Coordinates of N, CA and C and ligand atoms in Angstrom, one line a residue:
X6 N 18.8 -14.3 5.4 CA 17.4 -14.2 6.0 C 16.5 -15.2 5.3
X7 N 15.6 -15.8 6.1 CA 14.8 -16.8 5.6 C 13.9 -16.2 4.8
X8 N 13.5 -16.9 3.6 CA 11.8 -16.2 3.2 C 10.9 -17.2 3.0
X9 N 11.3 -18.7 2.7 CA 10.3 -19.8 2.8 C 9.4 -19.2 4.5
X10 N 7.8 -19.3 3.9 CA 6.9 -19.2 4.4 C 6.5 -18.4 5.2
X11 N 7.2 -16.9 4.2 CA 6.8 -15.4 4.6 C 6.3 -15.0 3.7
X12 N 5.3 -13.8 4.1 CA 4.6 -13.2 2.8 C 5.1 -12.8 1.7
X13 N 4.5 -13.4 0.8 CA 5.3 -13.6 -0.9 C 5.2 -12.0 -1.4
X14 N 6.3 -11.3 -2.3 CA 6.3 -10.5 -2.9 C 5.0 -10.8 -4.0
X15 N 4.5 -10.0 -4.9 CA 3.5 -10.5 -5.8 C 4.0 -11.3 -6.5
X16 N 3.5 -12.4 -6.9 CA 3.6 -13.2 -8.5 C 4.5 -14.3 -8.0
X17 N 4.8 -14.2 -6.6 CA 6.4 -15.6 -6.6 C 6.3 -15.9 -5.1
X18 N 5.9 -17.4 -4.7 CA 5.8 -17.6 -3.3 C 6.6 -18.8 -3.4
X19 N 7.3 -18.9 -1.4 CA 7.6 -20.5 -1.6 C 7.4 -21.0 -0.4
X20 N 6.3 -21.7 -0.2 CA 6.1 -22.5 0.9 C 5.9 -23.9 0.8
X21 N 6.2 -24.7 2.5 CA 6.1 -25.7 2.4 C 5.2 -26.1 3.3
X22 N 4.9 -27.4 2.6 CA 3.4 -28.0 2.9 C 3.9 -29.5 3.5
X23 N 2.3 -29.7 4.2 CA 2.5 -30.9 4.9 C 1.1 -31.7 4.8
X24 N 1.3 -32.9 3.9 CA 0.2 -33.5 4.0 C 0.1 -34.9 5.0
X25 N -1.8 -34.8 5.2 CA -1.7 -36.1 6.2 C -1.9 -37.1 5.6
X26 N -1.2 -38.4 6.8 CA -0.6 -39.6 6.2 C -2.0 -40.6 6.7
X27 N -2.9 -41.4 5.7 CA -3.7 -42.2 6.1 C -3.4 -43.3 6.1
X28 N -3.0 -44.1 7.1 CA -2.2 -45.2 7.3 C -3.3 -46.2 8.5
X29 N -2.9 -47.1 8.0 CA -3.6 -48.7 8.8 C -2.8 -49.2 8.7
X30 N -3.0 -50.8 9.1 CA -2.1 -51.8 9.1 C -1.6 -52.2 7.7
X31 N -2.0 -51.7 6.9 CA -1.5 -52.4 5.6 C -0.1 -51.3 5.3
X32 N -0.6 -50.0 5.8 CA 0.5 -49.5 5.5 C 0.5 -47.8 5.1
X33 N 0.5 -46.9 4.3 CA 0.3 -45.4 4.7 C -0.6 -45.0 3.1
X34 N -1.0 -43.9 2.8 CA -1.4 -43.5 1.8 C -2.0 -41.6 1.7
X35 N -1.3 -41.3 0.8 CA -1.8 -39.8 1.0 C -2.0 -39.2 -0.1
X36 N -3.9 -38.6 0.1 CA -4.2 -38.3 -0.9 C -3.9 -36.5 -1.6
X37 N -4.0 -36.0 -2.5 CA -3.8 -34.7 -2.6 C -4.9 -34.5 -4.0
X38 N -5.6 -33.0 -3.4 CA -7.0 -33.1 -4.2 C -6.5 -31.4 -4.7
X39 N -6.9 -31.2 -6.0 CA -7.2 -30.0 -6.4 C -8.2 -29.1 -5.0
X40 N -7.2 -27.7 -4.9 CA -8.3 -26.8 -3.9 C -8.0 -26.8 -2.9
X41 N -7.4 -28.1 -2.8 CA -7.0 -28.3 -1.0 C -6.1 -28.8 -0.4
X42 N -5.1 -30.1 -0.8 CA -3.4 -29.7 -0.3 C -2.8 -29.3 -1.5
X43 N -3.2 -29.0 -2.6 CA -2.4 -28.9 -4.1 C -3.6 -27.3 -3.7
X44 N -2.9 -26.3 -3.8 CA -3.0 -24.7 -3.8 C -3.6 -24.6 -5.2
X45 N -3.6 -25.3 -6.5 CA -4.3 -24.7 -7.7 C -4.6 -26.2 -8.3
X46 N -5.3 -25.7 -9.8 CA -6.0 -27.2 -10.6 C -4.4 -27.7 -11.1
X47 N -4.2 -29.1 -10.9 CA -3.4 -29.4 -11.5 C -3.8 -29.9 -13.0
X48 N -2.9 -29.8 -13.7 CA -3.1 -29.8 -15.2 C -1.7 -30.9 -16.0
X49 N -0.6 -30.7 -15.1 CA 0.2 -31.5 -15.4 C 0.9 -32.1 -14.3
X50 N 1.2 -34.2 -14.4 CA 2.3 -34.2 -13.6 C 3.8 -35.0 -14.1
X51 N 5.0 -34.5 -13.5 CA 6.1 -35.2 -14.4 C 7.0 -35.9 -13.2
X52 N 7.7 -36.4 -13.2 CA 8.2 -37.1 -12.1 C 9.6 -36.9 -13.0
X53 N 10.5 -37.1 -11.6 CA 12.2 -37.3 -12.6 C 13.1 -38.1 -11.2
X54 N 13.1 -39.4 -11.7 CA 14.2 -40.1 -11.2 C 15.2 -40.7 -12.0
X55 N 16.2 -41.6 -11.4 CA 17.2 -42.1 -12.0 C 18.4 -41.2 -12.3
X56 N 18.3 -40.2 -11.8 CA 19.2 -39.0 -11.7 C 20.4 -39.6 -11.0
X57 N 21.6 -39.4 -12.1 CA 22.8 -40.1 -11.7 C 23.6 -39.0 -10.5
X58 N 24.6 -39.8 -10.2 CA 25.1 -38.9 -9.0 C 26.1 -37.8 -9.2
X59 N 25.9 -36.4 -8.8 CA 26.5 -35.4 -9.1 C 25.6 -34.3 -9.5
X60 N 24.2 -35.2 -10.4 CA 24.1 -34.2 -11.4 C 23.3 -33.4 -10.5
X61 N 22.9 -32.1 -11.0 CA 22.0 -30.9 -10.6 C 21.2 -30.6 -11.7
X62 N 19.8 -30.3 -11.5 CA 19.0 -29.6 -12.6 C 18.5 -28.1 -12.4
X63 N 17.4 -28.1 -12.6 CA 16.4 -26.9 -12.7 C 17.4 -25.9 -13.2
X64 N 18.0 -24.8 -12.6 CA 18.9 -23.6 -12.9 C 17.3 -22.5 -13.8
X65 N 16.1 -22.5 -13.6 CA 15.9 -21.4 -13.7 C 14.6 -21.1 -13.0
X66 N 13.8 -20.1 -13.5 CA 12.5 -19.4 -13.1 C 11.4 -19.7 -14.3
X67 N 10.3 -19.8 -13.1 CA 9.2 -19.1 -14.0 C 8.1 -18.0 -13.8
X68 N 7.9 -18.0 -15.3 CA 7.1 -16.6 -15.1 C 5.3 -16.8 -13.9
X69 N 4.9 -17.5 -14.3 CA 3.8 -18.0 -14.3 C 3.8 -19.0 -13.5
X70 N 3.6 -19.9 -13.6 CA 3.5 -21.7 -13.0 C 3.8 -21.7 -11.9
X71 N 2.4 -22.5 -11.6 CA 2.2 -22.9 -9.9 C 2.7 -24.4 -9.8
X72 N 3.8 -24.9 -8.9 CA 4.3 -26.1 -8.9 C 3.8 -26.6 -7.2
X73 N 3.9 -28.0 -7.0 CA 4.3 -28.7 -5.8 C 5.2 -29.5 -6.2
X74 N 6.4 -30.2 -5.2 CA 7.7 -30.8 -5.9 C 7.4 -31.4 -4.3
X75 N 7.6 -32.8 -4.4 CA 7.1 -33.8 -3.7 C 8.0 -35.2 -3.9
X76 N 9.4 -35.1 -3.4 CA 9.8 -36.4 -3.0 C 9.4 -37.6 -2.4
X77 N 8.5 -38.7 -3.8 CA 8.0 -39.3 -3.1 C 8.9 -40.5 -2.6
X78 N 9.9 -41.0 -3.0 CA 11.1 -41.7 -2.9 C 12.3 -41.1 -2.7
X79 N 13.1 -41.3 -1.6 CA 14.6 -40.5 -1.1 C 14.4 -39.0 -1.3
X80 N 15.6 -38.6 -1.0 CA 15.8 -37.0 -1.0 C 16.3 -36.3 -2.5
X81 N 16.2 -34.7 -2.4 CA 16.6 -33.9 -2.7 C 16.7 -32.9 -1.8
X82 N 17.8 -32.2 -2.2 CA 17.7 -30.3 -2.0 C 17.2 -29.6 -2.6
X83 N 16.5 -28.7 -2.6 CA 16.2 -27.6 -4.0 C 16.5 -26.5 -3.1
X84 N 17.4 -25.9 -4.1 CA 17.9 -24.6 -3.9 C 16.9 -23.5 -4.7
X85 N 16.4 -22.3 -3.8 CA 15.6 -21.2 -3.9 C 16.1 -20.0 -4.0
X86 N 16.1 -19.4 -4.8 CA 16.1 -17.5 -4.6 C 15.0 -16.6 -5.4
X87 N 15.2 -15.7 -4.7 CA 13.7 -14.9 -4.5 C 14.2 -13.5 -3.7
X88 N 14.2 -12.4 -4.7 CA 14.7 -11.3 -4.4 C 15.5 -10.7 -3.8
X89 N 17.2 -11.3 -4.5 CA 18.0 -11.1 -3.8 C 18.6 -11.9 -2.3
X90 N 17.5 -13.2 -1.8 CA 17.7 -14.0 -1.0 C 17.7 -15.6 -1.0
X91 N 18.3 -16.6 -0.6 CA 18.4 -17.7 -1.2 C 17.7 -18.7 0.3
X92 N 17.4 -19.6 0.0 CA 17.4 -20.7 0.7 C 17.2 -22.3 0.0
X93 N 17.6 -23.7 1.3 CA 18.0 -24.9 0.6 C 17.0 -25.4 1.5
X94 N 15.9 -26.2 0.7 CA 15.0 -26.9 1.4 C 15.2 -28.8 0.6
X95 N 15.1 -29.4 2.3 CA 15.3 -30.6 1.9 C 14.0 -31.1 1.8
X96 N 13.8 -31.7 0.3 CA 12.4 -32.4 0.9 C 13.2 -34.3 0.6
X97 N 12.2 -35.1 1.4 CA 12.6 -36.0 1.9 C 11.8 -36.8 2.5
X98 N 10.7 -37.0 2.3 CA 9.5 -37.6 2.7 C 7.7 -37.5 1.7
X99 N 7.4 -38.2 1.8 CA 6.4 -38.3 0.6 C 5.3 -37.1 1.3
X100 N 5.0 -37.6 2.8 CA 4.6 -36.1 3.2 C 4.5 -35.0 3.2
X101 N 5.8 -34.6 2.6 CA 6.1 -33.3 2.5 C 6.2 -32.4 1.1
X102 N 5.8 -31.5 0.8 CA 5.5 -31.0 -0.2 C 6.1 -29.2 -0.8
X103 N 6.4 -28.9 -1.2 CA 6.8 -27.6 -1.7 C 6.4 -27.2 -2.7
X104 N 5.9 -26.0 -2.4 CA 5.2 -25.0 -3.3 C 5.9 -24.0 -3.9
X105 N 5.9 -24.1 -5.0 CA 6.7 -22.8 -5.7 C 5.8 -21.8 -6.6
X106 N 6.0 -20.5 -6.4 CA 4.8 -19.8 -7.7 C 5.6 -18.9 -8.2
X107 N 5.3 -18.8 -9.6 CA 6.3 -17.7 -10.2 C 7.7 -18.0 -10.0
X108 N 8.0 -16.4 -10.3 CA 9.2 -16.2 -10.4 C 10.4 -16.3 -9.6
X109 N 10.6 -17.5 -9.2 CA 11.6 -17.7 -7.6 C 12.8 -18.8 -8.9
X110 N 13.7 -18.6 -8.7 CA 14.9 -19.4 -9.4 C 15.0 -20.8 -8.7
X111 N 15.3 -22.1 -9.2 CA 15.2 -23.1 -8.2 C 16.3 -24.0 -9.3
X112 N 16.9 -24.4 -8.2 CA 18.2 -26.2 -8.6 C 17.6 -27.1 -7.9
X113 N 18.0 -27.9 -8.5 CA 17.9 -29.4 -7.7 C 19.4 -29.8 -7.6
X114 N 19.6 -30.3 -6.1 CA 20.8 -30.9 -6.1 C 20.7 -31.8 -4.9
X115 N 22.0 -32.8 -5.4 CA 21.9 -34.3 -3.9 C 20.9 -35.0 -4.2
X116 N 20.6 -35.3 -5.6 CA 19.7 -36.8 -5.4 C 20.3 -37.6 -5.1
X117 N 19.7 -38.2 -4.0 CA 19.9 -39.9 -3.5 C 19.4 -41.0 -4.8
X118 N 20.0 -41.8 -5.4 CA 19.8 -42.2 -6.0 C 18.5 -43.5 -6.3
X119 N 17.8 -43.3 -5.0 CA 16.6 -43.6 -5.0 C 15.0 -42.9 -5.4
X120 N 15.7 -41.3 -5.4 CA 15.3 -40.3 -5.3 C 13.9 -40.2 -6.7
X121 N 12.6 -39.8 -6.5 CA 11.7 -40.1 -7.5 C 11.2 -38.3 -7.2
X122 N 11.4 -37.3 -8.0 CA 10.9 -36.0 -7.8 C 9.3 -36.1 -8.1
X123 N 8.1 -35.8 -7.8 CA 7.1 -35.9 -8.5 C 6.6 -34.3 -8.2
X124 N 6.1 -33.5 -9.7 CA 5.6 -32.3 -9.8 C 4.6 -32.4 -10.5
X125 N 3.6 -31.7 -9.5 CA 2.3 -31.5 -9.9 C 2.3 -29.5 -10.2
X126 N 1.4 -29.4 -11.6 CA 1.8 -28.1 -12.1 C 0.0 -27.0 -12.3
X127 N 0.7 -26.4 -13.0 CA -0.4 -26.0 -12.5 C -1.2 -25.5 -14.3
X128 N -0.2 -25.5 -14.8 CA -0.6 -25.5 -16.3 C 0.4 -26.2 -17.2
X129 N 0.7 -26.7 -18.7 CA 0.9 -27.6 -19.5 C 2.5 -26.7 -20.0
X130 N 2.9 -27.5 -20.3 CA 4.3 -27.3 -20.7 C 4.4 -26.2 -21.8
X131 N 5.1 -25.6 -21.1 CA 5.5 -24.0 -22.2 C 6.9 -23.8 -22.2
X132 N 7.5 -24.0 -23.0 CA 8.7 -23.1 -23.0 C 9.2 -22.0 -22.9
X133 N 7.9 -21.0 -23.0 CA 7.9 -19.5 -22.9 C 7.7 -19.0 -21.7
X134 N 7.4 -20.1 -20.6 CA 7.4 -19.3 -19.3 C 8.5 -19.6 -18.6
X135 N 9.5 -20.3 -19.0 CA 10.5 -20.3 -18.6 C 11.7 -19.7 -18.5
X136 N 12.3 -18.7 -17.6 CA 13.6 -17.9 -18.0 C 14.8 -18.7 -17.5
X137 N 15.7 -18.8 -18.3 CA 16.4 -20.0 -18.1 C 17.5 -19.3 -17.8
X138 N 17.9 -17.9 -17.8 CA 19.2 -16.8 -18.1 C 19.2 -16.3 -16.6
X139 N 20.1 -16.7 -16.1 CA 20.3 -15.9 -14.8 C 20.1 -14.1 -14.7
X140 N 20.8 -13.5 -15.4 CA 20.6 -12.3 -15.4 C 19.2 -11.8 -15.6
X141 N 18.6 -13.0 -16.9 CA 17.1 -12.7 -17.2 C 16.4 -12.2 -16.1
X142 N 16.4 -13.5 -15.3 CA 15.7 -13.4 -14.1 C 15.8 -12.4 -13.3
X143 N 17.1 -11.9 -12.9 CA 17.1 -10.9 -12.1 C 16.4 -9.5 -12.8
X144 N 16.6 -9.6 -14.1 CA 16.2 -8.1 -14.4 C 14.4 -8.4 -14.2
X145 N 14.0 -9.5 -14.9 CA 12.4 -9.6 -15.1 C 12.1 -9.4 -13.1
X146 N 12.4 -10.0 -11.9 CA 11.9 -9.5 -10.4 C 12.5 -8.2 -10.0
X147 N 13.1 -7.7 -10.9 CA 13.5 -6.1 -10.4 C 12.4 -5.2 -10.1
Ligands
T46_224 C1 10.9 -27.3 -12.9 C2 11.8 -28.3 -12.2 C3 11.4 -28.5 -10.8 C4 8.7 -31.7 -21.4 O1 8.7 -32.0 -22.6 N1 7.6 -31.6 -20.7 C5 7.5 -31.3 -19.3 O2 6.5 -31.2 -18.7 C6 8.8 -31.0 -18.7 C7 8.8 -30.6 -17.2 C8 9.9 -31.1 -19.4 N2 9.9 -31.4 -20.8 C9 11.1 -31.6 -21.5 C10 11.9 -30.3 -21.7 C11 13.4 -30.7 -21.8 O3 13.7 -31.1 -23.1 O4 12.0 -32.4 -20.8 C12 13.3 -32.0 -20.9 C13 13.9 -31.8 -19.5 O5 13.3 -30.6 -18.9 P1 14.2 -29.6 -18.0 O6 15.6 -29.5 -18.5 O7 13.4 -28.3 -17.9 O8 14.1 -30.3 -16.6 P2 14.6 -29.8 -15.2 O9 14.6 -31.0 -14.3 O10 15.7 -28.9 -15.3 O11 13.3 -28.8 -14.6 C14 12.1 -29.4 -14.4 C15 10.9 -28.6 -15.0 O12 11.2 -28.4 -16.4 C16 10.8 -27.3 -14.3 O13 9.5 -26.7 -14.7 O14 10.4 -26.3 -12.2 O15 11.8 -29.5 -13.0

């Protein structure tokens, strides 16, 4: 059963977003403003490319943190679960945007090796909001 862009259990949402593209002859550009296509203040952003082929990341949750994950170069998959339900969203365009909050588990897999992830967050790097333990996770959304 699908749950991208159903109403979120408390604390853990995951929708996707679509930003507009401001384009002229020179070519496209798309802005994203705290409030209004970015859902919270952004505070941090990190990008991850050069991801060799095979590999996969993320493998966990967080407690807290509001993310958008924004391919602005080639694809990924990110793989989602959220209460006993999974889904694989391709992002794949600079337009396109995903929102993750809380506690939803997420991988990354299938970088194209063009692939440039950019994540805008929602607060500063903690190690403590992160559950990295599979079982963690399930027991902490029980
Ligand atoms: C997420 C997915 C989508 C920092 O020092 N500062 C940072 O802001 C980040 C994000 C990471 N790091 C350090 C921590 C590790 O030593 O960079 C190293 C790699 O981080 P990690 O293994 O957590 O990277 P991913 O790709 O598995 O996960 C990242 C984010 O950490 C995570 O919040 O949701 O991307």
């Amino acid at each position: 059963m699908r749950f991208i862009n159903s109403p979120p259990p408390a604390k853990a949402a995951v929708q996707e977003l679509n930003f507009t593209i401001r384009g002229d002859a020179r070519g496209s550009l798309i802005a994203l403003e705290n409030g209004r296509e970015v859902p919270f203040e952004v505070k941090r952003v990190y990008y991850i490319f050069g991801t060799q082929e095979g590999v996969a990341r993320g493998f966990h949750a967080h407690r807290n943190l509001k993310q958008v994950l924004i391919a602005v170069s080639g694809k990924v998959r990110i793989h989602c679960e959220l209460q006993g339900r999974t889904e694989d969203i391709w992002l794949d365009s600079p337009d396109r945007g995903l929102y993750i909050e809380g506690l939803v588990w997420r991988e990354m897999h299938d970088f194209t090796p063009d692939c440039v992830l950019m994540v805008l967050a929602s607060d500063y790097y903690d190690e403590a909001d992160y559950v990295r333990d599979y079982e963690e996770f399930n027991r902490e959304q029980a």
